[in-house]
Amino acid sequence: WGRGEQATVVDYQIHVGDPTRDEVWDALDAYLERPLTSARGVPMRLSASLVDAGYLPTAVLKFTRPRRARGVYASRGSHVATKDPIGRPSYPDAKRRGRRVQPDRRGAELYLLGVSRIKEWLFEQIRADVGDDGEVVPPSKRHIRFSAALPDEYFRQLAAEKFDPKDGWVLQYERNEALDTFVGARAAAL
């Protein structure tokens, strides 16, 4: 994410494996620690990352809990259409104080995401990257820029859902992981 909330998708990785196995999480951790190099050769580190805890939340919290200092947090999408894109975290870990059980603010953080609002924003930005006269906006002026190395499958997944006023976001293509990861990246930027 750059100035003026300009986004650049530079990479899309799939880590194949059983998410209950440590080696899969180790591969993700190594990827998140790897610096990205800017066009000017400057190494950049991720400042925030969200890992979807909608599936196997215990495994996700186990992974994110010790990585809070590096900006790695758990997230889960909300299906409430009016939910803010991202709010304050909840603290799923608990600690006892006598008879009372309280959230442990030193434990894992879990962010609930307003995915509908983020998807609306994303598709508005993509539409805005085509000028009013139908001309394509030059890359330097686009809201969202994409690496030429991204496969066609990435773009099919990014456009995998369509908004229906009656039913909400409806899947138009069997896979939508690219859209989910973009939603998470936008929330992390916020």
Short mmCIF file of C-alpha atoms in Angstrom, two decimals:
data_model
loop_
_atom_site.label_atom_id
_atom_site.label_comp_id
_atom_site.label_asym_id
_atom_site.label_seq_id
_atom_site.Cartn_x
_atom_site.Cartn_y
_atom_site.Cartn_z
CA TRP A 1 0.00 0.00 0.00
CA GLY A 2 1.41 3.34 -1.01
CA ARG A 3 0.52 6.99 -0.82
CA GLY A 4 -3.10 7.84 -1.41
CA GLU A 5 -4.10 4.25 -0.61
CA GLN A 6 -2.72 3.09 -3.94
CA ALA A 7 -2.39 -0.70 -3.86
CA THR A 8 0.06 -2.86 -5.76
CA VAL A 9 -0.38 -6.63 -5.85
CA VAL A 10 3.18 -7.89 -6.25
CA ASP A 11 2.83 -11.57 -5.41
CA TYR A 12 0.34 -14.36 -4.80
CA GLN A 13 1.55 -17.54 -3.11
CA ILE A 14 -0.23 -20.78 -2.32
CA HIS A 15 1.20 -22.93 0.47
CA VAL A 16 -0.15 -26.42 -0.16
CA GLY A 17 -0.48 -28.80 2.75
CA ASP A 18 -2.41 -29.80 5.82
CA PRO A 19 -2.95 -26.67 7.98
CA THR A 20 -2.79 -28.79 11.12
CA ARG A 21 0.88 -29.57 10.39
CA ASP A 22 3.67 -27.31 11.67
CA GLU A 23 5.68 -27.46 8.44
CA VAL A 24 2.90 -25.67 6.54
CA TRP A 25 2.89 -22.86 9.11
CA ASP A 26 6.71 -22.78 9.05
CA ALA A 27 6.62 -22.20 5.28
CA LEU A 28 4.11 -19.36 5.73
CA ASP A 29 6.23 -17.84 8.50
CA ALA A 30 9.36 -17.91 6.31
CA TYR A 31 7.41 -16.25 3.50
CA LEU A 32 6.06 -13.49 5.78
CA GLU A 33 9.56 -12.79 7.14
CA ARG A 34 11.11 -12.47 3.69
CA PRO A 35 11.60 -8.82 2.71
CA LEU A 36 10.18 -7.55 -0.57
CA THR A 37 12.44 -5.41 -2.74
CA SER A 38 11.02 -2.18 -4.16
CA ALA A 39 11.56 -1.06 -7.76
CA ARG A 40 14.39 1.12 -6.41
CA GLY A 41 16.06 -1.85 -4.71
CA VAL A 42 15.00 -0.96 -1.18
CA PRO A 43 14.12 -3.96 1.02
CA MET A 44 10.68 -3.63 2.65
CA ARG A 45 9.14 -5.72 5.41
CA LEU A 46 5.46 -6.39 5.95
CA SER A 47 4.03 -4.16 8.64
CA ALA A 48 0.75 -6.06 9.09
CA SER A 49 -0.66 -9.41 7.97
CA LEU A 50 -4.01 -11.04 8.66
CA VAL A 51 -4.51 -14.81 8.66
CA ASP A 52 -8.08 -16.04 8.12
CA ALA A 53 -9.31 -17.90 11.20
CA GLY A 54 -12.65 -18.88 9.70
CA TYR A 55 -11.34 -22.44 9.31
CA LEU A 56 -9.26 -24.07 12.05
CA PRO A 57 -9.24 -21.04 14.36
CA THR A 58 -7.20 -22.86 17.02
CA ALA A 59 -4.35 -23.49 14.55
CA VAL A 60 -4.50 -19.90 13.28
CA LEU A 61 -4.42 -18.46 16.82
CA LYS A 62 -1.51 -20.77 17.71
CA PHE A 63 0.37 -19.34 14.70
CA THR A 64 -0.50 -15.67 15.16
CA ARG A 65 -0.25 -15.44 18.98
CA PRO A 66 3.60 -15.37 19.16
CA ARG A 67 3.85 -13.14 16.06
CA ARG A 68 1.85 -10.14 17.29
CA ALA A 69 5.02 -8.04 17.62
CA ARG A 70 5.61 -8.63 13.88
CA GLY A 71 2.07 -7.48 13.03
CA VAL A 72 0.65 -10.94 12.27
CA TYR A 73 -2.94 -11.24 13.50
CA ALA A 74 -5.92 -13.56 13.14
CA SER A 75 -9.06 -12.38 11.33
CA ARG A 76 -12.50 -13.64 10.45
CA GLY A 77 -15.02 -12.28 7.99
CA SER A 78 -18.40 -10.96 9.09
CA HIS A 79 -21.42 -11.45 6.87
CA VAL A 80 -23.09 -8.32 8.27
CA ALA A 81 -23.27 -6.00 5.24
CA THR A 82 -22.94 -2.80 7.30
CA LYS A 83 -19.99 -3.95 9.44
CA ASP A 84 -17.03 -1.57 9.38
CA PRO A 85 -14.09 -2.90 7.34
CA ILE A 86 -12.07 -3.45 10.52
CA GLY A 87 -12.57 -2.48 14.12
CA ARG A 88 -11.00 -3.17 17.46
CA PRO A 89 -9.72 -6.70 18.06
CA SER A 90 -11.24 -9.27 20.34
CA TYR A 91 -9.01 -11.28 22.65
CA PRO A 92 -9.94 -14.97 22.45
CA ASP A 93 -7.38 -16.02 25.07
CA ALA A 94 -8.58 -15.87 28.68
CA LYS A 95 -6.90 -15.46 32.04
CA ARG A 96 -8.27 -16.12 35.51
CA ARG A 97 -8.34 -13.56 38.28
CA GLY A 98 -9.78 -15.39 41.23
CA ARG A 99 -13.24 -16.50 40.14
CA ARG A 100 -13.41 -14.09 37.20
CA VAL A 101 -12.27 -14.96 33.71
CA GLN A 102 -11.09 -12.01 31.61
CA PRO A 103 -9.81 -11.64 28.06
CA ASP A 104 -6.00 -11.78 27.99
CA ARG A 105 -4.87 -8.65 26.15
CA ARG A 106 -1.37 -10.10 25.91
CA GLY A 107 -2.63 -13.14 24.00
CA ALA A 108 -3.87 -13.48 20.45
CA GLU A 109 -5.80 -10.72 18.71
CA LEU A 110 -8.71 -11.57 16.42
CA TYR A 111 -10.12 -8.96 14.04
CA LEU A 112 -13.64 -9.21 12.64
CA LEU A 113 -13.72 -7.88 9.07
CA GLY A 114 -16.58 -6.17 7.27
CA VAL A 115 -15.91 -8.09 4.06
CA SER A 116 -18.91 -6.64 2.23
CA ARG A 117 -17.69 -3.07 2.70
CA ILE A 118 -14.16 -3.99 1.65
CA LYS A 119 -15.41 -5.80 -1.48
CA GLU A 120 -17.53 -2.76 -2.39
CA TRP A 121 -14.43 -0.57 -2.02
CA LEU A 122 -12.31 -2.94 -4.12
CA PHE A 123 -14.73 -3.07 -7.04
CA GLU A 124 -15.25 0.71 -6.93
CA GLN A 125 -11.47 1.17 -7.20
CA ILE A 126 -11.19 -1.25 -10.11
CA ARG A 127 -14.09 0.49 -11.94
CA ALA A 128 -12.42 3.87 -11.32
CA ASP A 129 -9.28 2.61 -13.06
CA VAL A 130 -11.20 2.85 -16.33
CA GLY A 131 -11.69 6.52 -17.15
CA ASP A 132 -15.09 8.14 -17.64
CA ASP A 133 -14.50 8.11 -21.39
CA GLY A 134 -13.77 4.36 -21.32
CA GLU A 135 -10.04 4.89 -21.68
CA VAL A 136 -7.82 2.86 -19.37
CA VAL A 137 -6.06 4.97 -16.74
CA PRO A 138 -2.23 4.83 -17.02
CA PRO A 139 -0.59 2.51 -14.42
CA SER A 140 0.95 5.37 -12.43
CA LYS A 141 -2.52 6.85 -11.82
CA ARG A 142 -4.39 3.61 -11.02
CA HIS A 143 -5.86 2.90 -7.60
CA ILE A 144 -4.81 -0.74 -7.85
CA ARG A 145 -1.87 -2.03 -9.84
CA PHE A 146 -1.13 -5.69 -10.55
CA SER A 147 2.14 -7.46 -11.30
CA ALA A 148 2.40 -8.78 -14.84
CA ALA A 149 3.62 -12.07 -13.30
CA LEU A 150 0.22 -12.86 -11.76
CA PRO A 151 -1.52 -15.79 -13.49
CA ASP A 152 -4.92 -15.47 -15.18
CA GLU A 153 -6.36 -17.67 -12.42
CA TYR A 154 -5.63 -14.89 -9.91
CA PHE A 155 -7.89 -12.47 -11.82
CA ARG A 156 -10.67 -15.06 -12.21
CA GLN A 157 -10.61 -15.56 -8.43
CA LEU A 158 -10.46 -11.81 -7.76
CA ALA A 159 -13.65 -11.31 -9.78
CA ALA A 160 -15.28 -14.51 -8.47
CA GLU A 161 -18.17 -12.80 -6.66
CA LYS A 162 -20.97 -10.52 -7.72
CA PHE A 163 -23.20 -8.44 -5.46
CA ASP A 164 -26.91 -9.23 -5.53
CA PRO A 165 -29.08 -6.82 -3.48
CA LYS A 166 -31.29 -9.73 -2.40
CA ASP A 167 -28.67 -12.40 -1.65
CA GLY A 168 -25.51 -10.36 -0.95
CA TRP A 169 -22.20 -11.52 -2.44
CA VAL A 170 -22.79 -14.52 -4.69
CA LEU A 171 -20.02 -16.80 -5.93
CA GLN A 172 -19.73 -16.77 -9.74
CA TYR A 173 -16.59 -18.90 -9.97
CA GLU A 174 -15.69 -21.97 -7.90
CA ARG A 175 -12.63 -20.38 -6.23
CA ASN A 176 -12.34 -16.96 -4.60
CA GLU A 177 -9.13 -17.16 -2.56
CA ALA A 178 -7.54 -14.23 -4.41
CA LEU A 179 -10.51 -12.05 -3.47
CA ASP A 180 -10.31 -13.23 0.16
CA THR A 181 -6.60 -12.44 0.35
CA PHE A 182 -7.15 -8.99 -1.15
CA VAL A 183 -9.88 -8.32 1.44
CA GLY A 184 -7.45 -9.35 4.18
CA ALA A 185 -4.68 -7.18 2.74
CA ARG A 186 -7.00 -4.15 2.62
CA ALA A 187 -8.08 -4.73 6.22
CA ALA A 188 -4.44 -5.08 7.31
CA ALA A 189 -3.65 -1.78 5.60
CA LEU A 190 -6.51 -0.12 7.47
#
